[in-house]
Amino acid sequence: DIQMTQSPSSVSASVGDRVTITCRASQDVNRWLAWYQQKPGTAPKLLIYAASTLQSGVPSRFSGSGSGTDFTLTISSLQPEDFATYFCQQANSFPPYTFGQGTKVEIK
Amino acid sequence: QVQLQESGPGLVKPSQTLSLTCTVSGASIRSGGYYWNWIRQPAGKELEWVGRIFASGHSDYNPSLKSRVTISIDTSRDQFSLKLSSVTAADTAVYYCARGEDRDYHNVGFDYWGQGTPVTVSS
């Protein structure tokens, strides 16, 4: 299985800050990577797929980049509703699809 | 608006079979281009993909669970189901159903999810 490693595990930030989360795959996954946002007690929400394509309805302050083994999710100006845990997911090598361990964005 | 809703027992005894059903509304489960997934999340841990099924009945499973998992589909009811046999405490998790889609022969994420149903394995 492809292992997905996210960093940092948690980040403290203020409203208006730029936040960057990284995801590293143990093998090349080309551009087949998705990002999700999860708030406590709710299901994950798809933000980005194919590394950089914004899912319909997702605010443009979210962006994704990368290919191969290294990817980033950037929130350009953190909003109060963005405090959550973010997961990456690889979709190149299947089965199985695999997820990162998550990055929690907390209020500073 | 597509909606998914999980249902099933919240408590299962060790060695027994966990059974869950996902009901899809707002779209037909026979919609082309989509497949239907089970994904689970132990408390405080990462998500784990369990398996998927197409409207045709074709299914794929996580190799780590393959010997214990069966996913089936009832297109007349817009439902798909999960059975996980010989459960242990390690199978305790929130179980989600979710819709997936491929483009260029690759998954482009899971765009609709159920709210999740907690399942505890305990005697």
Tab-separated table of C-alpha atoms in Angstrom:
chain	number	residue	atom	x	y	z
A	1	ASP	CA	0.000	0.000	0.000
A	2	ILE	CA	1.075	3.583	-0.611
A	3	GLN	CA	1.673	5.401	2.663
A	4	MET	CA	0.596	9.028	2.898
A	5	THR	CA	2.376	11.226	5.434
A	6	GLN	CA	1.107	14.689	6.288
A	7	SER	CA	2.946	17.491	8.022
A	8	PRO	CA	2.565	19.137	10.347
A	9	SER	CA	0.227	17.036	12.489
A	10	SER	CA	-1.261	20.241	13.812
A	11	VAL	CA	-0.861	23.948	13.183
A	12	SER	CA	-1.995	26.951	15.184
A	13	ALA	CA	-2.997	29.953	13.129
A	14	SER	CA	-5.022	33.143	13.271
A	15	VAL	CA	-7.845	34.360	11.083
A	16	GLY	CA	-6.329	35.894	7.972
A	17	ASP	CA	-3.150	33.783	8.077
A	18	ARG	CA	-1.848	31.814	5.132
A	19	VAL	CA	-1.674	28.121	6.009
A	20	THR	CA	0.169	25.413	4.100
A	21	ILE	CA	-0.165	21.672	4.707
A	22	THR	CA	2.020	19.106	3.008
A	23	CYS	CA	1.356	15.506	2.038
A	24	ARG	CA	4.066	13.091	0.944
A	25	ALA	CA	3.405	9.765	-0.768
A	26	SER	CA	5.686	6.750	-0.312
A	27	GLN	CA	5.523	6.187	-4.101
A	28	ASP	CA	4.763	8.281	-7.147
A	29	VAL	CA	1.003	8.960	-7.359
A	30	ASN	CA	1.250	11.250	-10.418
A	31	ARG	CA	-1.439	13.913	-9.884
A	32	TRP	CA	-4.015	11.611	-8.364
A	33	LEU	CA	-4.402	13.175	-4.971
A	34	ALA	CA	-7.422	14.619	-3.189
A	35	TRP	CA	-7.829	16.820	-0.123
A	36	TYR	CA	-10.669	16.749	2.401
A	37	GLN	CA	-11.810	18.924	5.294
A	38	GLN	CA	-13.407	17.310	8.323
A	39	LYS	CA	-15.042	19.058	11.261
A	40	PRO	CA	-15.738	17.221	14.532
A	41	GLY	CA	-18.664	14.840	14.333
A	42	THR	CA	-19.178	15.301	10.601
A	43	ALA	CA	-18.191	13.505	7.412
A	44	PRO	CA	-15.196	14.640	5.353
A	45	LYS	CA	-15.851	17.208	2.652
A	46	LEU	CA	-14.038	16.993	-0.690
A	47	LEU	CA	-12.061	20.178	-1.354
A	48	ILE	CA	-9.644	19.368	-4.169
A	49	TYR	CA	-9.083	16.463	-6.543
A	50	ALA	CA	-6.430	15.618	-9.124
A	51	ALA	CA	-3.990	17.605	-6.949
A	52	SER	CA	-5.183	21.055	-7.984
A	53	THR	CA	-8.794	21.003	-9.209
A	54	LEU	CA	-11.184	22.781	-6.866
A	55	GLN	CA	-14.386	20.890	-6.161
A	56	SER	CA	-17.530	22.785	-7.108
A	57	GLY	CA	-18.657	25.161	-4.372
A	58	VAL	CA	-15.330	25.246	-2.513
A	59	PRO	CA	-14.025	28.785	-1.837
A	60	SER	CA	-11.128	29.938	-3.975
A	61	ARG	CA	-8.944	30.598	-0.912
A	62	PHE	CA	-8.253	26.855	-1.003
A	63	SER	CA	-5.676	25.673	-3.534
A	64	GLY	CA	-3.646	22.563	-4.158
A	65	SER	CA	-0.399	21.867	-5.937
A	66	GLY	CA	2.174	19.177	-6.506
A	67	SER	CA	2.709	15.969	-8.403
A	68	GLY	CA	4.626	12.752	-7.973
A	69	THR	CA	5.241	12.344	-4.251
A	70	ASP	CA	4.949	15.857	-2.806
A	71	PHE	CA	1.761	17.885	-2.524
A	72	THR	CA	0.541	20.965	-0.710
A	73	LEU	CA	-2.814	22.364	0.351
A	74	THR	CA	-2.841	26.112	0.882
A	75	ILE	CA	-5.464	28.253	2.557
A	76	SER	CA	-4.637	31.780	1.441
A	77	SER	CA	-6.505	33.659	4.179
A	78	LEU	CA	-7.793	31.512	7.013
A	79	GLN	CA	-11.448	32.048	7.908
A	80	PRO	CA	-13.202	31.052	11.172
A	81	GLU	CA	-15.025	28.213	9.410
A	82	ASP	CA	-11.713	26.718	8.204
A	83	PHE	CA	-10.645	25.457	11.627
A	84	ALA	CA	-10.852	21.708	11.045
A	85	THR	CA	-8.778	18.627	10.256
A	86	TYR	CA	-7.514	18.134	6.710
A	87	PHE	CA	-6.743	14.787	5.065
A	88	CYS	CA	-5.045	13.866	1.811
A	89	GLN	CA	-5.946	10.743	-0.190
A	90	GLN	CA	-4.058	9.052	-3.018
A	91	ALA	CA	-5.955	7.593	-5.944
A	92	ASN	CA	-3.157	6.349	-8.209
A	93	SER	CA	-2.457	2.908	-6.809
A	94	PHE	CA	-5.564	0.851	-6.185
A	95	PRO	CA	-6.611	-1.100	-4.254
A	96	PRO	CA	-6.613	0.342	-1.748
A	97	TYR	CA	-7.129	4.087	-1.760
A	98	THR	CA	-5.158	5.405	1.214
A	99	PHE	CA	-5.390	8.511	3.357
A	100	GLY	CA	-2.980	10.616	5.344
A	101	GLN	CA	-3.180	10.786	9.114
A	102	GLY	CA	-4.616	14.300	9.110
A	103	THR	CA	-3.534	17.833	9.979
A	104	LYS	CA	-5.515	19.736	12.571
A	105	VAL	CA	-5.765	23.499	12.024
A	106	GLU	CA	-6.351	25.141	15.391
A	107	ILE	CA	-7.036	28.667	16.539
A	108	LYS	CA	-3.930	30.478	17.766
B	1	GLN	CA	-29.041	17.060	-3.867
B	2	VAL	CA	-27.513	13.625	-3.436
B	3	GLN	CA	-27.838	12.241	0.075
B	4	LEU	CA	-26.513	9.056	1.637
B	5	GLN	CA	-27.675	7.591	4.940
B	6	GLU	CA	-26.127	4.695	6.828
B	7	SER	CA	-28.194	2.381	8.995
B	8	GLY	CA	-27.505	-0.666	11.118
B	9	PRO	CA	-26.655	-1.865	14.625
B	10	GLY	CA	-24.314	0.264	16.679
B	11	LEU	CA	-23.085	-2.643	18.778
B	12	VAL	CA	-21.726	-5.955	17.504
B	13	LYS	CA	-20.292	-8.794	19.544
B	14	PRO	CA	-16.772	-10.078	18.833
B	15	SER	CA	-16.597	-12.844	16.205
B	16	GLN	CA	-20.005	-11.860	14.817
B	17	THR	CA	-20.823	-10.135	11.508
B	18	LEU	CA	-21.214	-6.379	11.200
B	19	SER	CA	-23.992	-5.425	8.762
B	20	LEU	CA	-24.691	-1.908	7.517
B	21	THR	CA	-26.842	-0.469	4.737
B	22	CYS	CA	-26.489	2.815	2.881
B	23	THR	CA	-29.567	4.363	1.283
B	24	VAL	CA	-29.024	6.813	-1.566
B	25	SER	CA	-31.534	9.555	-2.335
B	26	GLY	CA	-31.565	12.477	-4.748
B	27	ALA	CA	-29.940	10.382	-7.465
B	28	SER	CA	-30.200	6.879	-8.806
B	29	ILE	CA	-27.597	4.428	-7.615
B	30	ARG	CA	-27.543	3.297	-11.247
B	31	SER	CA	-26.175	6.681	-12.372
B	32	GLY	CA	-23.388	6.053	-14.787
B	33	GLY	CA	-19.815	6.841	-13.903
B	34	TYR	CA	-20.156	6.500	-10.138
B	35	TYR	CA	-19.397	3.804	-7.618
B	36	TRP	CA	-20.382	3.354	-4.024
B	37	ASN	CA	-17.914	3.022	-1.195
B	38	TRP	CA	-17.547	2.126	2.460
B	39	ILE	CA	-14.902	4.021	4.416
B	40	ARG	CA	-14.273	3.765	8.133
B	41	GLN	CA	-12.533	5.871	10.757
B	42	PRO	CA	-11.500	4.622	14.212
B	43	ALA	CA	-11.755	7.307	16.859
B	44	GLY	CA	-8.969	9.857	16.469
B	45	LYS	CA	-7.400	7.999	13.563
B	46	GLU	CA	-7.107	8.238	9.809
B	47	LEU	CA	-9.699	7.150	7.313
B	48	GLU	CA	-9.512	3.614	5.913
B	49	TRP	CA	-11.124	2.664	2.594
B	50	VAL	CA	-12.998	-0.621	3.009
B	51	GLY	CA	-14.337	-1.311	-0.469
B	52	ARG	CA	-16.564	-0.254	-3.344
B	53	ILE	CA	-19.290	-1.537	-5.611
B	54	PHE	CA	-20.619	-0.539	-9.015
B	55	ALA	CA	-24.248	-0.689	-10.097
B	56	SER	CA	-23.261	-3.700	-12.204
B	57	GLY	CA	-22.442	-5.556	-8.999
B	58	HIS	CA	-18.671	-5.534	-9.542
B	59	SER	CA	-16.873	-4.943	-6.248
B	60	ASP	CA	-13.335	-4.232	-5.054
B	61	TYR	CA	-12.022	-4.544	-1.521
B	62	ASN	CA	-9.134	-3.392	0.616
B	63	PRO	CA	-6.711	-6.352	0.548
B	64	SER	CA	-6.259	-6.059	4.318
B	65	LEU	CA	-9.977	-6.812	4.812
B	66	LYS	CA	-10.793	-8.793	1.689
B	67	SER	CA	-11.221	-12.159	3.390
B	68	ARG	CA	-13.905	-10.743	5.720
B	69	VAL	CA	-15.749	-8.171	3.586
B	70	THR	CA	-18.726	-8.443	1.271
B	71	ILE	CA	-20.384	-5.428	-0.343
B	72	SER	CA	-23.663	-5.910	-2.196
B	73	ILE	CA	-26.057	-3.612	-4.045
B	74	ASP	CA	-29.826	-3.432	-4.519
B	75	THR	CA	-30.444	-1.050	-7.386
B	76	SER	CA	-34.236	-1.367	-7.072
B	77	ARG	CA	-34.020	0.182	-3.622
B	78	ASP	CA	-31.041	2.497	-4.264
B	79	GLN	CA	-29.177	0.780	-1.446
B	80	PHE	CA	-25.838	-0.893	-0.964
B	81	SER	CA	-24.681	-2.895	1.998
B	82	LEU	CA	-21.572	-3.913	3.907
B	83	LYS	CA	-20.964	-7.157	5.737
B	84	LEU	CA	-17.793	-7.593	7.770
B	85	SER	CA	-17.365	-10.988	9.388
B	86	SER	CA	-15.399	-12.188	12.416
B	87	VAL	CA	-15.187	-8.722	13.906
B	88	THR	CA	-12.834	-7.747	16.716
B	89	ALA	CA	-12.330	-4.581	18.753
B	90	ALA	CA	-10.061	-3.335	15.951
B	91	ASP	CA	-13.158	-2.978	13.762
B	92	THR	CA	-14.679	-0.413	16.125
B	93	ALA	CA	-15.043	2.772	14.079
B	94	VAL	CA	-17.375	5.271	12.491
B	95	TYR	CA	-18.457	3.761	9.183
B	96	TYR	CA	-19.234	6.069	6.276
B	97	CYS	CA	-20.748	5.377	2.894
B	98	ALA	CA	-19.629	7.658	0.088
B	99	ARG	CA	-19.927	8.151	-3.672
B	100	GLY	CA	-16.839	7.944	-5.832
B	101	GLU	CA	-16.123	8.852	-9.421
B	102	ASP	CA	-13.342	8.095	-11.887
B	103	ARG	CA	-11.931	10.324	-14.603
B	104	ASP	CA	-9.090	9.188	-16.816
B	105	TYR	CA	-9.445	5.837	-15.046
B	106	HIS	CA	-8.533	7.351	-11.672
B	107	ASN	CA	-10.620	8.244	-8.660
B	108	VAL	CA	-11.272	11.975	-8.359
B	109	GLY	CA	-12.393	11.904	-4.784
B	110	PHE	CA	-15.461	10.986	-2.786
B	111	ASP	CA	-17.914	13.827	-3.275
B	112	TYR	CA	-20.963	12.808	-1.246
B	113	TRP	CA	-20.838	11.128	2.139
B	114	GLY	CA	-23.298	9.826	4.662
B	115	GLN	CA	-23.225	11.316	8.153
B	116	GLY	CA	-21.446	8.219	9.457
B	117	THR	CA	-22.632	5.579	11.882
B	118	PRO	CA	-20.572	4.526	14.919
B	119	VAL	CA	-20.101	0.806	15.399
B	120	THR	CA	-18.624	-0.643	18.573
B	121	VAL	CA	-17.405	-4.226	18.800
B	122	SER	CA	-17.821	-5.381	22.367
B	123	SER	CA	-19.311	-8.228	24.329
